[in-house]
mmCIF file of C-alpha atoms and ligand atoms in Angstrom:
data_model
loop_
_atom_site.group_PDB
_atom_site.id
_atom_site.type_symbol
_atom_site.label_atom_id
_atom_site.label_comp_id
_atom_site.label_asym_id
_atom_site.label_seq_id
_atom_site.Cartn_x
_atom_site.Cartn_y
_atom_site.Cartn_z
ATOM 1 C CA MET A 157 -3.679 -5.899 -25.551
ATOM 2 C CA LEU A 158 -0.684 -6.929 -23.483
ATOM 3 C CA ALA A 159 -0.313 -6.120 -19.822
ATOM 4 C CA THR A 160 3.014 -4.386 -20.463
ATOM 5 C CA ASP A 161 1.307 -1.753 -22.607
ATOM 6 C CA ALA A 162 -1.145 -0.901 -19.858
ATOM 7 C CA VAL A 163 1.358 -0.281 -17.091
ATOM 8 C CA PRO A 164 1.648 3.523 -16.823
ATOM 9 C CA ALA A 165 -2.088 4.192 -17.086
ATOM 10 C CA GLU A 166 -2.969 1.440 -14.618
ATOM 11 C CA MET A 167 -0.320 2.481 -12.114
ATOM 12 C CA GLU A 168 -2.212 5.750 -11.788
ATOM 13 C CA GLU A 169 -5.208 3.890 -10.391
ATOM 14 C CA LEU A 170 -3.331 2.276 -7.489
ATOM 15 C CA ASP A 171 -3.764 3.677 -3.976
ATOM 16 C CA PRO A 172 -0.575 4.429 -1.970
ATOM 17 C CA ASP A 173 -0.618 1.082 -0.092
ATOM 18 C CA GLN A 174 -1.086 -0.863 -3.331
ATOM 19 C CA ARG A 175 1.725 1.113 -4.904
ATOM 20 C CA THR A 176 4.090 0.391 -2.002
ATOM 21 C CA ALA A 177 3.108 -3.290 -2.017
ATOM 22 C CA LEU A 178 3.644 -3.502 -5.784
ATOM 23 C CA ASP A 179 7.070 -1.837 -5.540
ATOM 24 C CA ALA A 180 8.091 -4.373 -2.889
ATOM 25 C CA LEU A 181 6.824 -7.260 -5.030
ATOM 26 C CA VAL A 182 8.623 -6.012 -8.133
ATOM 27 C CA ILE A 183 11.967 -5.580 -6.372
ATOM 28 C CA ALA A 184 11.576 -8.987 -4.706
ATOM 29 C CA ALA A 185 10.761 -10.621 -8.057
ATOM 30 C CA ILE A 186 13.779 -9.010 -9.741
ATOM 31 C CA ALA A 187 16.030 -10.159 -6.912
ATOM 32 C CA TRP A 188 14.459 -13.640 -7.116
ATOM 33 C CA CYS A 189 15.085 -14.162 -10.824
ATOM 34 C CA SER A 190 18.368 -12.341 -11.207
ATOM 35 C CA PRO A 191 21.442 -14.562 -11.573
ATOM 36 C CA GLU A 192 23.679 -11.869 -10.115
ATOM 37 C CA GLY A 193 24.675 -10.992 -6.607
ATOM 38 C CA GLN A 194 25.580 -12.901 -3.498
ATOM 39 C CA ALA A 195 23.010 -15.305 -2.112
ATOM 40 C CA ARG A 196 23.125 -13.650 1.297
ATOM 41 C CA ALA A 197 22.615 -10.139 -0.093
ATOM 42 C CA ARG A 198 19.684 -11.370 -2.158
ATOM 43 C CA ALA A 199 18.113 -13.067 0.845
ATOM 44 C CA ARG A 200 18.442 -9.862 2.844
ATOM 45 C CA LEU A 201 16.825 -7.846 0.055
ATOM 46 C CA LEU A 202 13.990 -10.386 -0.232
ATOM 47 C CA MET A 203 13.351 -10.181 3.511
ATOM 48 C CA GLU A 204 13.322 -6.425 3.429
ATOM 49 C CA CYS A 205 10.814 -6.508 0.545
ATOM 50 C CA HIS A 206 8.695 -8.911 2.576
ATOM 51 C CA GLY A 207 8.715 -6.444 5.490
ATOM 52 C CA ARG A 208 7.662 -3.550 3.254
ATOM 53 C CA PHE A 209 4.988 -5.705 1.666
ATOM 54 C CA GLU A 210 3.622 -6.680 5.095
ATOM 55 C CA ARG A 211 3.445 -3.071 6.216
ATOM 56 C CA ALA A 212 1.617 -2.059 3.038
ATOM 57 C CA CYS A 213 -0.877 -4.890 3.482
ATOM 58 C CA GLY A 214 -1.653 -3.856 7.073
ATOM 59 C CA ALA A 215 -4.885 -5.425 8.229
ATOM 60 C CA SER A 216 -6.034 -6.333 4.716
ATOM 61 C CA GLY A 217 -5.459 -10.051 5.317
ATOM 62 C CA LYS A 218 -3.170 -10.241 2.234
ATOM 63 C CA GLY A 219 -0.035 -10.457 4.396
ATOM 64 C CA ALA A 220 1.925 -13.709 4.483
ATOM 65 C CA SER A 221 4.781 -15.493 6.200
ATOM 66 C CA PHE A 222 8.154 -15.210 4.420
ATOM 67 C CA PRO A 223 8.040 -18.663 2.746
ATOM 68 C CA ASP A 224 4.425 -18.097 1.783
ATOM 69 C CA PHE A 225 5.352 -14.657 0.380
ATOM 70 C CA LEU A 226 8.031 -16.221 -1.855
ATOM 71 C CA ASP A 227 5.662 -18.964 -2.962
ATOM 72 C CA ARG A 228 2.930 -16.519 -3.942
ATOM 73 C CA LEU A 229 5.456 -14.177 -5.554
ATOM 74 C CA ALA A 230 6.417 -17.017 -7.899
ATOM 75 C CA LYS A 231 2.907 -18.228 -8.707
ATOM 76 C CA ALA A 232 0.137 -15.718 -8.055
ATOM 77 C CA PRO A 233 -1.074 -12.945 -10.358
ATOM 78 C CA VAL A 234 -0.541 -9.368 -9.136
ATOM 79 C CA GLY A 235 -4.201 -8.898 -8.239
ATOM 80 C CA GLU A 236 -4.150 -11.740 -5.726
ATOM 81 C CA LEU A 237 -1.173 -10.208 -3.934
ATOM 82 C CA LEU A 238 -2.127 -6.542 -3.657
ATOM 83 C CA PRO A 239 -4.134 -5.183 -0.729
ATOM 84 C CA GLY A 240 -7.168 -2.956 -1.176
ATOM 85 C CA PRO A 241 -9.892 -2.811 -3.803
ATOM 86 C CA THR A 242 -9.550 -5.039 -6.852
ATOM 87 C CA SER A 243 -9.644 -3.936 -10.439
ATOM 88 C CA ARG A 244 -10.364 -5.708 -13.698
ATOM 89 C CA SER A 245 -7.251 -4.318 -15.307
ATOM 90 C CA LYS A 246 -4.730 -6.401 -17.253
ATOM 91 C CA LEU A 247 -2.118 -5.699 -14.617
ATOM 92 C CA TRP A 248 -4.267 -7.575 -12.092
ATOM 93 C CA ASN A 249 -4.118 -10.795 -14.077
ATOM 94 C CA ALA A 250 -0.420 -10.586 -14.888
ATOM 95 C CA ARG A 251 2.230 -12.693 -13.168
ATOM 96 C CA LEU A 252 5.631 -11.206 -12.431
ATOM 97 C CA LEU A 253 7.528 -14.471 -12.922
ATOM 98 C CA GLU A 254 7.213 -17.188 -15.543
ATOM 99 C CA ASP A 255 6.754 -20.861 -14.615
ATOM 100 C CA ASP A 256 10.514 -21.402 -14.853
ATOM 101 C CA GLY A 257 11.249 -18.529 -12.454
ATOM 102 C CA SER A 258 12.474 -16.093 -15.119
ATOM 103 C CA ALA A 259 11.157 -12.532 -15.380
ATOM 104 C CA ALA A 260 7.832 -12.011 -17.165
ATOM 105 C CA PRO A 261 7.895 -9.100 -19.654
ATOM 106 C CA ILE A 262 5.735 -6.976 -17.365
ATOM 107 C CA LEU A 263 8.292 -7.301 -14.577
ATOM 108 C CA THR A 264 11.013 -5.490 -16.493
ATOM 109 C CA ARG A 265 8.580 -2.737 -17.403
ATOM 110 C CA LEU A 266 7.380 -2.407 -13.814
ATOM 111 C CA ALA A 267 10.936 -2.377 -12.515
ATOM 112 C CA MET A 268 11.446 0.918 -14.310
ATOM 113 C CA GLU A 269 8.587 2.325 -12.255
ATOM 114 C CA ALA A 270 9.647 0.823 -8.927
ATOM 115 C CA SER A 271 11.093 3.173 -6.408
ATOM 116 C CA GLU A 272 13.680 3.774 -3.741
ATOM 117 C CA GLN A 273 15.391 0.412 -3.465
ATOM 118 C CA ASP A 274 16.487 0.369 -7.081
ATOM 119 C CA GLN A 275 20.132 0.898 -6.203
ATOM 120 C CA GLN A 276 20.251 -2.519 -4.534
ATOM 121 C CA VAL A 277 18.598 -4.514 -7.268
ATOM 122 C CA PRO A 278 21.058 -6.547 -9.316
ATOM 123 C CA GLY A 279 20.727 -6.883 -13.068
ATOM 124 C CA THR A 280 17.939 -4.503 -13.873
ATOM 125 C CA GLY A 281 19.383 -2.310 -11.139
ATOM 126 C CA ALA A 282 22.399 -1.649 -13.345
ATOM 127 C CA ASP A 283 20.081 -0.428 -16.104
ATOM 128 C CA LEU A 284 18.224 1.785 -13.670
ATOM 129 C CA ARG A 285 21.410 3.195 -12.192
ATOM 130 C CA HIS A 286 22.599 4.062 -15.662
ATOM 131 C CA LEU A 287 19.363 5.812 -16.556
ATOM 132 C CA HIS A 288 19.569 7.708 -13.281
ATOM 133 C CA SER A 289 23.109 8.832 -13.950
ATOM 134 C CA VAL A 290 22.306 9.934 -17.505
ATOM 135 C CA LEU A 291 19.397 12.043 -16.296
ATOM 136 C CA ARG A 292 21.391 13.476 -13.436
ATOM 137 C CA ALA A 293 24.233 14.343 -15.789
ATOM 138 C CA LEU A 294 21.745 16.100 -18.037
ATOM 139 C CA GLY A 295 20.530 18.073 -15.055
ATOM 140 C CA LYS A 296 17.015 16.725 -15.257
ATOM 141 C CA LEU A 297 16.931 14.737 -12.068
ATOM 142 C CA PRO A 298 17.814 15.986 -8.602
ATOM 143 C CA SER A 299 19.496 13.188 -6.640
ATOM 144 C CA GLY A 300 17.054 11.247 -4.511
ATOM 145 C CA THR A 301 14.200 11.544 -7.025
ATOM 146 C CA ARG A 302 11.893 8.544 -6.850
ATOM 147 C CA LEU A 303 12.192 6.386 -9.928
ATOM 148 C CA SER A 304 8.444 6.402 -10.294
ATOM 149 C CA ARG A 305 8.783 10.098 -11.124
ATOM 150 C CA ILE A 306 10.868 9.324 -14.202
ATOM 151 C CA THR A 307 8.551 9.295 -17.167
ATOM 152 C CA ALA A 308 9.227 8.339 -20.725
ATOM 153 C CA GLU A 309 8.585 11.962 -21.604
ATOM 154 C CA ALA A 310 11.225 13.222 -19.201
ATOM 155 C CA VAL A 311 13.831 10.821 -20.573
ATOM 156 C CA GLN A 312 13.179 11.692 -24.218
ATOM 157 C CA HIS A 313 13.072 15.376 -23.484
ATOM 158 C CA ALA A 314 16.337 15.371 -21.524
ATOM 159 C CA VAL A 315 18.261 13.360 -24.104
ATOM 160 C CA PHE A 316 16.973 15.216 -27.158
ATOM 161 C CA ARG A 317 17.449 18.643 -25.580
ATOM 162 C CA ALA A 318 21.051 17.793 -24.761
ATOM 163 C CA LEU A 319 21.640 16.510 -28.315
ATOM 164 C CA GLN A 320 20.222 19.715 -29.768
ATOM 165 C CA GLN A 321 22.956 21.745 -28.166
ATOM 166 C CA ALA A 322 25.345 20.167 -30.655
ATOM 167 C CA GLY A 323 23.459 21.823 -33.523
ATOM 168 C CA PHE A 324 20.792 20.682 -35.942
ATOM 169 C CA THR A 325 22.820 18.302 -38.126
ATOM 170 C CA ALA A 326 24.512 16.660 -35.160
ATOM 171 C CA TYR A 327 21.099 16.337 -33.504
ATOM 172 C CA THR A 328 19.523 14.515 -36.442
ATOM 173 C CA GLU A 329 22.550 12.256 -36.890
ATOM 174 C CA GLY A 330 22.789 11.543 -33.170
ATOM 175 C CA ARG A 331 19.107 10.681 -32.855
ATOM 176 C CA HIS A 332 19.289 8.440 -35.909
ATOM 177 C CA ALA A 333 22.353 6.678 -34.497
ATOM 178 C CA LEU A 334 20.626 6.039 -31.145
ATOM 179 C CA ILE A 335 17.710 4.396 -32.959
ATOM 180 C CA THR A 336 19.601 2.332 -35.500
ATOM 181 C CA GLN A 337 22.700 1.486 -33.424
ATOM 182 C CA PRO A 338 21.546 0.692 -29.881
ATOM 183 C CA VAL A 339 24.759 -1.348 -29.490
ATOM 184 C CA LEU A 340 28.141 -0.137 -30.726
ATOM 185 C CA ALA A 341 31.805 -1.032 -30.609
ATOM 186 C CA ARG A 342 33.550 1.345 -28.227
ATOM 187 C CA ARG A 343 35.761 2.444 -31.120
ATOM 188 C CA ALA A 344 32.742 3.272 -33.315
ATOM 189 C CA LEU A 345 31.163 5.240 -30.484
ATOM 190 C CA ALA A 346 34.206 7.511 -30.389
ATOM 191 C CA ARG A 347 33.216 8.762 -33.873
ATOM 192 C CA HIS A 348 29.880 10.092 -32.511
ATOM 193 C CA THR A 349 31.223 12.806 -30.235
ATOM 194 C CA GLN A 350 27.760 14.122 -29.384
ATOM 195 C CA LEU A 351 26.776 10.660 -28.054
ATOM 196 C CA VAL A 352 30.008 10.174 -26.120
ATOM 197 C CA ASP A 353 29.311 13.414 -24.289
ATOM 198 C CA LEU A 354 25.799 12.286 -23.382
ATOM 199 C CA GLY A 355 27.051 9.148 -21.677
ATOM 200 C CA VAL A 356 24.022 7.185 -22.918
ATOM 201 C CA TYR A 357 25.973 4.045 -23.851
ATOM 202 C CA THR A 358 27.176 1.714 -21.113
ATOM 203 C CA ALA A 359 28.570 -1.802 -20.690
ATOM 204 C CA ILE A 360 26.230 -4.609 -21.797
ATOM 205 C CA SER A 361 23.966 -5.692 -18.922
ATOM 206 C CA PRO A 362 24.838 -9.027 -17.268
ATOM 207 C CA MET A 363 21.210 -10.047 -17.885
ATOM 208 C CA ARG A 364 21.724 -9.712 -21.627
ATOM 209 C CA GLN A 365 24.862 -11.775 -22.130
ATOM 210 C CA PHE A 366 25.953 -15.391 -21.689
ATOM 211 C CA ALA A 367 29.462 -16.840 -21.598
ATOM 212 C CA GLY A 368 30.854 -13.510 -22.788
ATOM 213 C CA TRP A 369 28.567 -13.286 -25.839
ATOM 214 C CA TRP A 370 25.452 -11.349 -26.775
ATOM 215 C CA ALA A 371 23.207 -11.213 -29.854
ATOM 216 C CA PRO A 372 21.087 -8.415 -31.388
ATOM 217 C CA CYS A 373 17.305 -8.735 -31.811
ATOM 218 C CA PRO A 374 16.641 -9.062 -35.564
ATOM 219 C CA PHE A 375 13.927 -6.383 -35.291
ATOM 220 C CA CYS A 376 15.383 -3.680 -33.020
ATOM 221 C CA ARG A 377 19.119 -4.653 -32.965
ATOM 222 C CA TRP A 378 19.249 -4.259 -29.169
ATOM 223 C CA THR A 379 20.742 -6.887 -26.838
ATOM 224 C CA MET A 380 18.416 -9.830 -26.256
ATOM 225 C CA ARG A 381 17.778 -11.100 -22.712
ATOM 226 C CA ALA A 382 19.795 -14.259 -21.912
ATOM 227 C CA VAL A 383 18.277 -16.802 -19.523
ATOM 228 C CA PRO A 384 20.778 -19.560 -18.627
ATOM 229 C CA ARG A 385 19.577 -23.157 -19.057
ATOM 230 C CA GLY A 386 22.263 -24.902 -17.097
ATOM 231 C CA ARG A 387 25.910 -24.096 -17.754
ATOM 232 C CA HIS A 388 26.026 -25.055 -21.406
ATOM 233 C CA ALA A 389 22.947 -23.396 -22.890
ATOM 234 C CA ALA A 390 20.820 -20.250 -22.680
ATOM 235 C CA ASP A 391 17.604 -18.924 -24.173
ATOM 236 C CA LEU A 392 17.931 -15.519 -25.826
ATOM 237 C CA SER A 393 14.892 -13.358 -26.559
ATOM 238 C CA CYS A 394 14.033 -9.685 -27.091
ATOM 239 C CA GLU A 395 12.550 -7.752 -24.151
ATOM 240 C CA ASP A 396 9.816 -6.580 -26.533
ATOM 241 C CA ILE A 397 7.188 -9.311 -26.481
ATOM 242 C CA ARG A 398 6.067 -8.449 -30.021
ATOM 243 C CA HIS A 399 9.567 -9.016 -31.346
ATOM 244 C CA THR A 400 9.759 -12.293 -29.413
ATOM 245 C CA GLU A 401 6.445 -13.463 -30.857
ATOM 246 C CA ARG A 402 7.658 -12.704 -34.378
ATOM 247 C CA GLY A 403 10.755 -14.833 -33.844
ATOM 248 C CA ALA A 404 13.322 -12.894 -31.800
ATOM 249 C CA ARG A 405 13.966 -15.989 -29.663
ATOM 250 C CA PHE A 406 16.874 -18.379 -29.951
ATOM 251 C CA ARG A 407 18.608 -21.231 -28.150
ATOM 252 C CA MET A 408 22.309 -20.707 -27.548
ATOM 253 C CA ALA A 409 24.401 -23.861 -27.202
ATOM 254 C CA LEU A 410 27.816 -25.317 -27.967
ATOM 255 C CA GLN A 411 28.212 -27.005 -31.354
ATOM 256 C CA GLU A 412 31.596 -28.543 -32.075
ATOM 257 C CA GLY A 413 33.191 -26.334 -29.450
ATOM 258 C CA GLN A 414 31.611 -23.119 -30.811
ATOM 259 C CA TRP A 415 28.686 -21.171 -29.337
ATOM 260 C CA ARG A 416 25.821 -21.053 -31.855
ATOM 261 C CA LEU A 417 22.271 -19.748 -31.978
ATOM 262 C CA THR A 418 19.323 -21.657 -33.402
ATOM 263 C CA PRO A 419 15.858 -20.123 -34.000
ATOM 264 C CA ALA A 420 13.199 -21.167 -31.471
ATOM 265 C CA GLY A 421 10.112 -20.328 -33.554
ATOM 266 C CA GLY A 422 8.408 -17.444 -35.366
ATOM 267 C CA GLU A 423 9.139 -16.017 -38.790
ATOM 268 C CA ILE A 424 12.917 -15.666 -38.327
ATOM 269 C CA ARG A 425 14.739 -18.508 -40.091
ATOM 270 C CA GLU A 426 18.289 -17.301 -39.701
ATOM 271 C CA ALA A 427 19.811 -16.594 -36.298
ATOM 272 C CA PRO A 428 21.850 -13.402 -35.790
ATOM 273 C CA GLN A 429 25.603 -13.626 -35.230
ATOM 274 C CA LEU A 430 26.803 -13.894 -31.651
ATOM 275 C CA ARG A 431 29.073 -11.004 -30.746
ATOM 276 C CA PRO A 432 31.647 -10.631 -27.974
ATOM 277 C CA VAL A 433 30.613 -8.531 -24.974
ATOM 278 C CA GLU A 434 34.175 -7.236 -24.753
ATOM 279 C CA GLY A 435 34.668 -3.875 -26.420
ATOM 280 C CA GLN A 436 30.950 -3.185 -26.987
ATOM 281 C CA VAL A 437 28.597 -0.685 -25.380
ATOM 282 C CA ALA A 438 24.790 -0.554 -25.411
ATOM 283 C CA LEU A 439 21.900 1.688 -24.469
ATOM 284 C CA SER A 440 20.272 0.763 -21.166
ATOM 285 C CA TYR A 441 16.719 -0.544 -20.889
ATOM 286 C CA GLY A 442 15.017 2.829 -20.372
ATOM 287 C CA LEU A 443 16.711 4.413 -23.368
ATOM 288 C CA TRP A 444 15.894 1.407 -25.565
ATOM 289 C CA GLN A 445 12.265 1.478 -24.402
ATOM 290 C CA TRP A 446 11.785 5.219 -24.735
ATOM 291 C CA ILE A 447 14.075 6.210 -27.602
ATOM 292 C CA VAL A 448 14.793 3.167 -29.798
ATOM 293 C CA LEU A 449 11.283 1.645 -29.915
ATOM 294 C CA PRO A 450 9.405 4.873 -30.727
ATOM 295 C CA GLY A 451 12.263 5.814 -33.055
ATOM 296 C CA LEU A 452 11.791 2.625 -35.070
ATOM 297 C CA LEU A 453 8.115 3.495 -35.553
ATOM 298 C CA GLU A 454 9.056 7.066 -36.559
ATOM 299 C CA VAL A 455 11.462 5.802 -39.219
ATOM 300 C CA GLU A 456 8.929 3.213 -40.431
ATOM 301 C CA LEU A 457 6.133 5.814 -40.636
ATOM 302 C CA LYS A 458 8.376 7.995 -42.790
ATOM 303 C CA HIS A 459 8.782 5.155 -45.289
ATOM 304 C CA ARG A 460 5.076 4.289 -45.281
ATOM 305 C CA ALA A 461 3.982 7.921 -45.740
ATOM 306 C CA GLU A 462 6.467 8.374 -48.587
ATOM 307 C CA LYS A 463 5.110 5.240 -50.245
ATOM 308 C CA ALA A 464 1.663 6.833 -49.938
ATOM 309 C CA GLY A 465 2.973 9.764 -52.014
ATOM 310 C CA ALA A 466 3.749 12.251 -49.236
ATOM 311 C CA HIS A 467 6.810 14.376 -48.593
ATOM 312 C CA VAL A 468 8.245 13.676 -45.115
ATOM 313 C CA HIS A 469 10.719 15.395 -42.782
ATOM 314 C CA LEU A 470 11.899 13.493 -39.720
ATOM 315 C CA TRP A 471 12.365 15.530 -36.514
ATOM 316 C CA PRO A 472 11.836 18.998 -38.011
ATOM 317 C CA TYR A 473 12.769 21.992 -35.879
ATOM 318 C CA GLY A 474 14.627 19.971 -33.265
ATOM 319 C CA ASP A 475 12.541 18.555 -30.489
ATOM 320 C CA SER A 476 9.135 20.062 -31.303
ATOM 321 C CA TYR A 477 7.644 16.969 -32.962
ATOM 322 C CA ASP A 478 8.652 13.831 -34.862
ATOM 323 C CA LEU A 479 7.374 13.893 -38.459
ATOM 324 C CA HIS A 480 6.331 16.701 -40.762
ATOM 325 C CA ILE A 481 4.213 15.170 -43.533
ATOM 326 C CA THR A 482 2.812 17.061 -46.502
ATOM 327 C CA LYS A 483 0.756 15.923 -49.483
ATOM 328 C CA ASN A 484 -1.428 17.893 -51.910
ATOM 329 C CA GLY A 485 -1.485 20.950 -49.653
ATOM 330 C CA VAL A 486 -2.400 18.985 -46.508
ATOM 331 C CA THR A 487 0.024 18.954 -43.549
ATOM 332 C CA TRP A 488 0.299 16.490 -40.672
ATOM 333 C CA ARG A 489 2.471 17.361 -37.680
ATOM 334 C CA VAL A 490 3.006 14.052 -35.960
ATOM 335 C CA ASP A 491 4.299 13.086 -32.528
ATOM 336 C CA VAL A 492 4.853 9.337 -32.070
ATOM 337 C CA LYS A 493 4.215 7.606 -28.718
ATOM 338 C CA THR A 494 4.749 3.898 -28.206
ATOM 339 C CA TRP A 495 3.429 3.859 -24.634
ATOM 340 C CA ALA A 496 0.016 4.753 -23.259
ATOM 341 C CA ASP A 497 0.916 7.216 -20.540
ATOM 342 C CA PRO A 498 -1.752 9.923 -20.619
ATOM 343 C CA GLN A 499 -0.318 11.548 -17.493
ATOM 344 C CA GLY A 500 3.206 11.885 -18.877
ATOM 345 C CA ILE A 501 2.027 13.038 -22.288
ATOM 346 C CA ALA A 502 -0.337 15.581 -20.729
ATOM 347 C CA GLU A 503 2.456 16.942 -18.514
ATOM 348 C CA ARG A 504 4.647 17.510 -21.525
ATOM 349 C CA MET A 505 1.755 19.182 -23.350
ATOM 350 C CA ARG A 506 1.214 21.547 -20.435
ATOM 351 C CA GLU A 507 4.873 22.567 -20.633
ATOM 352 C CA ASP A 508 4.318 23.717 -24.189
ATOM 353 C CA PRO A 509 0.597 24.433 -24.595
ATOM 354 C CA GLU A 510 1.024 26.308 -27.881
ATOM 355 C CA GLY A 511 3.088 23.541 -29.409
ATOM 356 C CA CYS A 512 0.300 20.998 -29.458
ATOM 357 C CA ALA A 513 -2.439 22.871 -31.308
ATOM 358 C CA GLY A 514 -2.895 20.975 -34.555
ATOM 359 C CA LEU A 515 -0.546 18.216 -33.453
ATOM 360 C CA ILE A 516 -1.382 14.572 -34.184
ATOM 361 C CA VAL A 517 -0.295 12.093 -31.534
ATOM 362 C CA VAL A 518 0.219 8.718 -33.209
ATOM 363 C CA ILE A 519 0.265 5.493 -31.189
ATOM 364 C CA PRO A 520 0.859 1.978 -32.531
ATOM 365 C CA GLU A 521 -2.138 -0.070 -33.620
ATOM 366 C CA HIS A 522 -1.836 -2.485 -30.669
ATOM 367 C CA LEU A 523 -2.485 0.443 -28.289
ATOM 368 C CA GLY A 524 -5.637 1.409 -30.229
ATOM 369 C CA GLY A 525 -7.680 0.885 -27.057
ATOM 370 C CA TYR A 526 -6.094 4.037 -25.617
ATOM 371 C CA VAL A 527 -7.160 6.399 -28.421
ATOM 372 C CA GLY A 528 -10.248 7.441 -26.405
ATOM 373 C CA VAL A 529 -8.550 8.220 -23.099
ATOM 374 C CA LEU A 530 -5.638 10.036 -24.776
ATOM 375 C CA ALA A 531 -8.050 12.068 -26.917
ATOM 376 C CA ARG A 532 -9.883 13.204 -23.762
ATOM 377 C CA VAL A 533 -6.609 14.445 -22.235
ATOM 378 C CA LEU A 534 -5.163 16.006 -25.393
ATOM 379 C CA GLY A 535 -8.322 17.176 -27.181
ATOM 380 C CA PRO A 536 -8.674 20.351 -25.056
ATOM 381 C CA HIS A 537 -5.098 21.284 -26.064
ATOM 382 C CA GLY A 538 -6.062 21.056 -29.724
ATOM 383 C CA ALA A 539 -4.311 17.771 -30.519
ATOM 384 C CA ARG A 540 -5.755 14.712 -32.287
ATOM 385 C CA VAL A 541 -4.952 11.072 -31.518
ATOM 386 C CA LEU A 542 -4.623 8.398 -34.259
ATOM 387 C CA THR A 543 -3.098 4.959 -34.618
ATOM 388 C CA ASP A 544 -0.313 4.494 -37.164
ATOM 389 C CA VAL A 545 -2.715 2.589 -39.409
ATOM 390 C CA SER A 546 -5.322 5.363 -39.463
ATOM 391 C CA LEU A 547 -2.655 8.024 -40.053
ATOM 392 C CA ILE A 548 -1.357 6.213 -43.140
ATOM 393 C CA ALA A 549 -4.958 5.689 -44.302
ATOM 394 C CA GLU A 550 -5.526 9.482 -44.030
ATOM 395 C CA VAL A 551 -2.328 10.258 -45.922
ATOM 396 C CA SER A 552 -3.166 7.727 -48.647
ATOM 397 C CA THR A 553 -6.581 9.257 -49.371
ATOM 398 C CA ALA A 554 -5.428 12.908 -49.265
HETATM 399 ZN ZN1 ZN B 872 13.634 -6.408 -30.390
#
């Protein structure tokens, strides 16, 4: 299992000082690796993070001088930096920055959970600000809410509820468009009035473009992260580590005066087309993470269940659940989750206790280790927890 999958559940185990220290480390790491912003502003932000980190460490002996803080930020795993009791969790062994100083996948995920100083963070900060403004516009987030209070559940709920107001057909079309077109030409967006009103699309993040160009991940079609390698080259890769491992990673360089992508490994042989940043809009990180990624699994499960001989409805009855599967008189009501956040899922279940009796919560196979803990939270509400593989196995044998 990857550290990024474990984040929400493991964050729950941190004590308040560890949480404050981690927030300071995350913001410092983002500021450290972000190409944006003035040097002086970044230095000031780093120093402020150092101060917050020191206060959180108190007398724990984990405090450090400013240069030492930066050095450990770049090299040490999270567990060596945090004050208080240690844990054997994956998060403890994870590093926030790669050897070359770029953001590790867990850093982006953690940045979504970091609090309070988000408005000052360049790069990822733009994503966070956008998510904030979408939620505020949808009336789901009083101003001043700590980012750590934003859960995947809250984001999905707010966006889907707002889409529903446009009516059932517009809802289904809008949700499908969000999943399959996470980046759009501004002109194409104008055709989806329900999405224009939501304000979910925004300019392409400076962290996901280079020299005025961006490229879609071959698996999720969202903007890949661009890490400059000098002025004449960049490495592009998907923020989803599984997509990167399968081949969503490319080198961008000039060839005969033209920018071109070449594959940097994995199963992908043909690089996607570079596209101009100008005139295009994209979903921000949070919406990609919490709407596009689960959405791709929902759409894929529909195809797999149909191949297994079932009849499938995507997103029946609006926002109540994701897939309605029937075969030979057996019915599965399925809710898909691509993150292991028992707290967030349980909160949502409490909001609608009747809705989850007989519900099946499906998580991807790589999160199989969370089936037990989720089942303990959801079992009393009458819901079952399965991985996608076991769901399809059940449907096949019905
Ligand atoms: Zn991807």
